[in-house]
Coordinates of C-alpha atoms in Angstrom, one line a residue:
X1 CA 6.7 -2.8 -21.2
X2 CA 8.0 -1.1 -18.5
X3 CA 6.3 1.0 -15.7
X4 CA 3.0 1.9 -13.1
X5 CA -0.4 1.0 -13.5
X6 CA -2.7 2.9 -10.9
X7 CA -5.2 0.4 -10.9
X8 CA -9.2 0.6 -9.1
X9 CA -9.8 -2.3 -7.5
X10 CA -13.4 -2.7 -6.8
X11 CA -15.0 -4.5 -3.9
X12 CA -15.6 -8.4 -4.7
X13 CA -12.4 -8.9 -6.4
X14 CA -8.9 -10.6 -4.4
X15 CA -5.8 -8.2 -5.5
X16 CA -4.4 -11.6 -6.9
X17 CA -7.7 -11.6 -9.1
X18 CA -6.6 -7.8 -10.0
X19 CA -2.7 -8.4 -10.6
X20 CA -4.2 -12.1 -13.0
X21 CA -6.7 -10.0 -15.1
X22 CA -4.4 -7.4 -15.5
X23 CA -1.5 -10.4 -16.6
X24 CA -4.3 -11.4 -19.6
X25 CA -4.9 -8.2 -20.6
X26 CA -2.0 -6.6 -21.1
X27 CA 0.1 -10.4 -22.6
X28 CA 3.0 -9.6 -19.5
X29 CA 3.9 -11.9 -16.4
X30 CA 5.8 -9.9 -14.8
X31 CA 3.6 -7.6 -13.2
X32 CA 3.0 -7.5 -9.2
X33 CA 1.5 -5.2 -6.7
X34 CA 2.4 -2.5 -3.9
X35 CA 0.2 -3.5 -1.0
X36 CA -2.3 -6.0 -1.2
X37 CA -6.2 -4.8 -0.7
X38 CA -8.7 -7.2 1.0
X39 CA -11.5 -8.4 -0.8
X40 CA -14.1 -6.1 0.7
X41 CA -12.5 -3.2 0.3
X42 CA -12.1 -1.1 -2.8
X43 CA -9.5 1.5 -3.8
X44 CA -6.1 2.1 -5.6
X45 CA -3.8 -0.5 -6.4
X46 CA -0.8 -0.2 -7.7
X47 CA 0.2 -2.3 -10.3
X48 CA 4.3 -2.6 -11.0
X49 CA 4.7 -4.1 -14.5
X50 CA 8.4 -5.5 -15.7
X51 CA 11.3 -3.7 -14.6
X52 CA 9.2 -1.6 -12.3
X53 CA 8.5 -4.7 -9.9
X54 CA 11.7 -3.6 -8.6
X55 CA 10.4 -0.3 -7.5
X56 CA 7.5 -1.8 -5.6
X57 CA 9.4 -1.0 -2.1
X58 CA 9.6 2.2 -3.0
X59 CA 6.0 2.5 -3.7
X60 CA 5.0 1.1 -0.3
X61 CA 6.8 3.2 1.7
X62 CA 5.1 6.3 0.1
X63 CA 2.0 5.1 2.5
X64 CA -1.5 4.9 2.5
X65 CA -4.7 6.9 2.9
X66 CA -8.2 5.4 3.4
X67 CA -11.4 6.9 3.8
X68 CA -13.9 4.3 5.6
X69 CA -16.4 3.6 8.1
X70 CA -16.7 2.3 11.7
X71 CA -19.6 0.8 13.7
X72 CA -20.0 0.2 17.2
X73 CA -21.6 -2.3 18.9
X74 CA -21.0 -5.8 18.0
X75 CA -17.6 -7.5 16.7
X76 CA -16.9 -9.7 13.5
X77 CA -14.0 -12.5 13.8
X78 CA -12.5 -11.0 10.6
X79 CA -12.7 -7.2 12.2
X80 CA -14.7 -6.6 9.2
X81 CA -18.5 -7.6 7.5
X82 CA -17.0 -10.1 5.8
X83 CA -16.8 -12.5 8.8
X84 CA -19.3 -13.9 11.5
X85 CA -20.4 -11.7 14.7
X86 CA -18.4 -13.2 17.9
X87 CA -19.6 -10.2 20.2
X88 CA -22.3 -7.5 20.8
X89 CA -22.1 -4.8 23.1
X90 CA -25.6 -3.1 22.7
X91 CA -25.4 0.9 22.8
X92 CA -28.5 2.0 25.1
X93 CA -27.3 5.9 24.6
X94 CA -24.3 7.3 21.8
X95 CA -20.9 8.1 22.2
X96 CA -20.2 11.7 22.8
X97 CA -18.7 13.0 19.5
X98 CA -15.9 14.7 21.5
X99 CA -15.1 11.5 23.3
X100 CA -15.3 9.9 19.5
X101 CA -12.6 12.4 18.7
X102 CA -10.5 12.2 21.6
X103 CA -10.1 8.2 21.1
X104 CA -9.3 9.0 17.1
X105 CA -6.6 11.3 18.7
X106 CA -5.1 8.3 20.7
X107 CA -4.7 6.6 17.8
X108 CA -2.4 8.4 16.0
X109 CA 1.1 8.5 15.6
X110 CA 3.6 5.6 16.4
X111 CA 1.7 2.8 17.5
X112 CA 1.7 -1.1 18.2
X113 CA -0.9 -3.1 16.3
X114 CA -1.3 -7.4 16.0
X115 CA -2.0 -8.7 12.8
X116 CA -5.9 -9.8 12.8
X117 CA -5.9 -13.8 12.1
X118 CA -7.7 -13.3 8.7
X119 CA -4.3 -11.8 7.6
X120 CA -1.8 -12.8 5.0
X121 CA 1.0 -12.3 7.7
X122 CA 3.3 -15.3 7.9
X123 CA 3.9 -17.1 11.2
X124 CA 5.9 -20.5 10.9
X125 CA 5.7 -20.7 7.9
X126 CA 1.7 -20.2 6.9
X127 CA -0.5 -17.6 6.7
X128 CA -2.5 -16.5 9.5
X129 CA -5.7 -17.0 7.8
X130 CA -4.5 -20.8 7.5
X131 CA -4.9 -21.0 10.9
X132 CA -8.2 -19.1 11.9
X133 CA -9.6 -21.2 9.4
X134 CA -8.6 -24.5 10.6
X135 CA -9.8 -23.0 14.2
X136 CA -6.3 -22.8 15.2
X137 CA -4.6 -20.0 17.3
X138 CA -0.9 -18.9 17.1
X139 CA 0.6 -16.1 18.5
X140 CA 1.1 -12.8 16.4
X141 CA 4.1 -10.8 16.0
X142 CA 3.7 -7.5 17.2
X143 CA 4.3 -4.7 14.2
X144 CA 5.3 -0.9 14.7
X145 CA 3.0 1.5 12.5
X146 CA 2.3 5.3 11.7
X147 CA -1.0 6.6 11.7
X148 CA -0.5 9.9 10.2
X149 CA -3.8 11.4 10.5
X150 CA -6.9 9.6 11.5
X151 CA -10.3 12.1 11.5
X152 CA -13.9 11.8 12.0
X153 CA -15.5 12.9 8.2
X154 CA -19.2 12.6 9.2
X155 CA -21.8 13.3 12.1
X156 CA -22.4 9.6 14.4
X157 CA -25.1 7.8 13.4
X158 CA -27.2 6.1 16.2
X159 CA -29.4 3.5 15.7
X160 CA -31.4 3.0 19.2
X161 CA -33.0 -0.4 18.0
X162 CA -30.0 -1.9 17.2
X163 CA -27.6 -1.1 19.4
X164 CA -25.0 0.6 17.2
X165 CA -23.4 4.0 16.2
X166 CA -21.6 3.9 12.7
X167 CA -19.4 7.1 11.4
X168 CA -17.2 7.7 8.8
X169 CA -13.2 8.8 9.1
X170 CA -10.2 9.1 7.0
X171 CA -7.2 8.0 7.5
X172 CA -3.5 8.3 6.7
X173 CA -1.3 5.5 7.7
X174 CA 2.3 3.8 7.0
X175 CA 2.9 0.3 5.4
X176 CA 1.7 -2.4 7.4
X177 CA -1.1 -0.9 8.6
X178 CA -4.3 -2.9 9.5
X179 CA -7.7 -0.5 9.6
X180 CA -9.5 -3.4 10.7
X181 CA -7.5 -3.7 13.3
X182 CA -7.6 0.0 13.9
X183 CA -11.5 0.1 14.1
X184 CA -11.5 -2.5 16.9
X185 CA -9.2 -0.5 18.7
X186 CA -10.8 2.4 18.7
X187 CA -13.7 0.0 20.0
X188 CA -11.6 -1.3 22.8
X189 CA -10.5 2.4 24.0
X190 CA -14.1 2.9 24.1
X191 CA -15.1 -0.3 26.3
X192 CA -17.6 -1.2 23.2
X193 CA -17.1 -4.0 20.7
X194 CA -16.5 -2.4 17.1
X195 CA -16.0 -3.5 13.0
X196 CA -14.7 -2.2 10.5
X197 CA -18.0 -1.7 8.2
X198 CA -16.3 0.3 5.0
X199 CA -13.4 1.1 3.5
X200 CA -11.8 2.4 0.4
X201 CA -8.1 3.2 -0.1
X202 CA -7.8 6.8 -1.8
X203 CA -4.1 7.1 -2.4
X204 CA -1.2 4.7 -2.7
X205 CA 2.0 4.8 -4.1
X206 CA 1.9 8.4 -4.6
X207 CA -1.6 7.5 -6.8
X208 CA -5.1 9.0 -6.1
X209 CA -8.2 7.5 -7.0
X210 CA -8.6 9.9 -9.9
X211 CA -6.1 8.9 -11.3
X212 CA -6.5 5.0 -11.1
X213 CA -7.7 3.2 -14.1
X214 CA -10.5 0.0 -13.6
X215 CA -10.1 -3.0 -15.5
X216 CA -12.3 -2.1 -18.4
X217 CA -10.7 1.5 -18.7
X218 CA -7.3 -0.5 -19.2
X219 CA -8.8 -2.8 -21.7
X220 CA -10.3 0.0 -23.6
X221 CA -6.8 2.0 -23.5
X222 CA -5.7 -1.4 -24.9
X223 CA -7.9 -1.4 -28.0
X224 CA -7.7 2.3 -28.3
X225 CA -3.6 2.2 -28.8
X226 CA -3.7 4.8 -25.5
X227 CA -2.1 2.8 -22.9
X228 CA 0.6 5.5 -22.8
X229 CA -2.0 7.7 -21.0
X230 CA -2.5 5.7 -18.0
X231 CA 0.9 3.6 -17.4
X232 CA 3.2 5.8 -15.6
X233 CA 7.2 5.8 -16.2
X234 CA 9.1 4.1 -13.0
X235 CA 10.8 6.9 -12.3
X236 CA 7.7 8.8 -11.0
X237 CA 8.0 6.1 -7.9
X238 CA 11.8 7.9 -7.3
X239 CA 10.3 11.5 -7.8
X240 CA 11.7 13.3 -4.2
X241 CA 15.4 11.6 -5.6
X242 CA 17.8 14.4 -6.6
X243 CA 17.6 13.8 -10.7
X244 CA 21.4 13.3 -12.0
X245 CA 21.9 13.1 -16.0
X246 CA 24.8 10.9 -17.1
X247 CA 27.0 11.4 -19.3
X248 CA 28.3 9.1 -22.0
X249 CA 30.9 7.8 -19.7
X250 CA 29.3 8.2 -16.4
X251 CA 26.7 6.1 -18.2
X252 CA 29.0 3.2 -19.1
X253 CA 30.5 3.0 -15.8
X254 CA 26.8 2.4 -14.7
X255 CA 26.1 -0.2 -17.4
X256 CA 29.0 -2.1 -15.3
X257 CA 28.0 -1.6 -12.2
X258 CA 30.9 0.7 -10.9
X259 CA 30.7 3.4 -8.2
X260 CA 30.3 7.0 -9.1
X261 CA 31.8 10.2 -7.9
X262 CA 29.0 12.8 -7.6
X263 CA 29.4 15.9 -6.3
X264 CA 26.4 16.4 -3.8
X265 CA 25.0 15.3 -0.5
X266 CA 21.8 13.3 -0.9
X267 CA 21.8 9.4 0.6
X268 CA 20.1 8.1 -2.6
X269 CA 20.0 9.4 -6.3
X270 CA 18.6 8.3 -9.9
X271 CA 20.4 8.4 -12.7
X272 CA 19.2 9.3 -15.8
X273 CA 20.3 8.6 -19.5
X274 CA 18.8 9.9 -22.6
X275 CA 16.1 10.8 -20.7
X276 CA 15.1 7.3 -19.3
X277 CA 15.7 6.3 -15.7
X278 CA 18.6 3.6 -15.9
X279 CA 19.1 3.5 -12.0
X280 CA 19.3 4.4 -8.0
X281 CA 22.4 4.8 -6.5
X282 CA 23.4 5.4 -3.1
X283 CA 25.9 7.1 -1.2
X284 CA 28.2 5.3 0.8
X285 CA 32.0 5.2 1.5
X286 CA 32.4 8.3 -0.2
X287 CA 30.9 6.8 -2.8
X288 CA 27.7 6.4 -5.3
X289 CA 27.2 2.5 -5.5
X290 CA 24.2 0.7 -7.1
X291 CA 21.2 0.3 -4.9
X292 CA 18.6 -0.3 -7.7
X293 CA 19.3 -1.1 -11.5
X294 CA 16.9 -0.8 -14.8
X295 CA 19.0 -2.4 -17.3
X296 CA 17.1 -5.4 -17.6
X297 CA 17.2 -5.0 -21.5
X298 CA 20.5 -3.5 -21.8
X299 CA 24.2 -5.9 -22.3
X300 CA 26.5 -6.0 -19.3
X301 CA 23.2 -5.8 -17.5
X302 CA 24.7 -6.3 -13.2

């Protein structure tokens, strides 16, 4: 079995949790995941399963788009609910909506973020969270990002006896983005302490939350005979590739490996056979060479 899984992931549940169940259900160990989703946060996941793991790349450069919620106010240690509150900075009056806007404004386009410490980012060898929770401190490698588009979706809402002004945003970002991060940010530009209170990823991969499937969907699908209907062929992950149909011996030539001769101008193509998607090649020296192969149940497999 061979292809993409749009997955819900619901709030509670680890995307390791997700990518296990999933491995039980569907009797396959090869199966892995475009962009991991934090336990308090719910949304599309992207399962790759078999020869589509090699695809998952792909998939995550496609980037991301979130719809959540910010509160300002006070601070968490994990930049989210999940984790204890470090700092308060009591609202006496709210934030002007147009200021609220103008900092969202800031915050998009190419920007520099630092990996929160409750992060899976690798720093000499162990995970940041490693170290947060052993109340250690290391220093973070700075990451380039996109924000895309981040928007205000709702009116502010103040709360004068506690201190705090929650709204609600979307957001379209590139791999690598953290919204935690993001939310204190936005905090910071404001001179008020800020969490990340909600958030649910909408699309990824190219996949909408319509369209993903939750884990008792996919366990019905499997009783039913119907997963057809929700796992998507790999080559949708290559769908803005030029499409090229082989023939017979264009086709062989790709079963070994070799280069190709195409006549048109596109840095990366896939190659179709029969209808099937047998591989991405990419232009280089004049040349179509291999960049990605499917032939994992084919002979003279490269």
């Amino acid at each position: 079995m061979n292809g993409i899984l749009p997955l819900y992931k619901p709030t509670g549940m680890t995307s390791a949790d997700a990518v296990y169940h999933a491995r039980k259900l569907l009797h396959i160990k090869k199966i892995g995941h475009s962009g991991t989703l934090d336990p308090n946060v719910d949304g599309v996941l992207p399962l790759a399963i078999g020869a589509a793991t090699k695809a998952v790349p792909q998939l995550m450069a496609s980037g991301k788009i979130y719809t959540g919620e910010i509160t300002l106010g006070f601070a968490t240690t994990t930049e989210d609910l999940d984790g204890e509150v470090e700092k308060r900075t009591p609202l006496v009056e709210p934030v002007a909506v147009h200021e609220l806007d103008q900092v969202l404004t800031q915050w998009t386009g190419e920007i520099t973020q630092v990996p929160p410490m409750f992060s899976a980012v690798k720093v000499n060898g162990r995970r940041l969270y490693e170290y947060a929770r052993a109340g250690e401190t290391v220093e973070r490698p700075k990451r380039q990002v996109t924000v895309k588009r981040f928007e205000r979706t709702s009116d502010p809402v103040f709360d004068a006896t506690k201190g705090t002004q929650r709204f609600r945003f979307e957001a379209a970002v590139s791999k690598g983005t953290y919204i935690r991060t993001l939310a204190v940010e936005v905090g910071q530009s404001l001179g008020v302490a800020a969490v990340m209170s909600q958030l649910t990823r909408i699309k990824s991969g190219g996949f909408t939350l319509a369209q993903a499937v939750s884990l008792e969907a996919l366990e019905q699908h499997i009783a039913e005979g119907t997963l057809a209907l929700v796992i998507q062929p790999i080559d949708i992950a290559f769908a803005e590739l030029p499409k090229v149909d082989l023939t017979e011996d264009q086709y062989e030539d790709v079963r070994h490996g070799r280069f190709l001769t195409l006549h048109l101008h596109a840095p990366r193509v896939r190659l179709h056979y029969a209808g099937v998607l047998k591989a991405i090649y990419r232009f280089e020296k004049q040349q179509y060479r291999p960049d990605i192969m499917f032939l994992a149940n084919e002979k003279n497999e490269r």
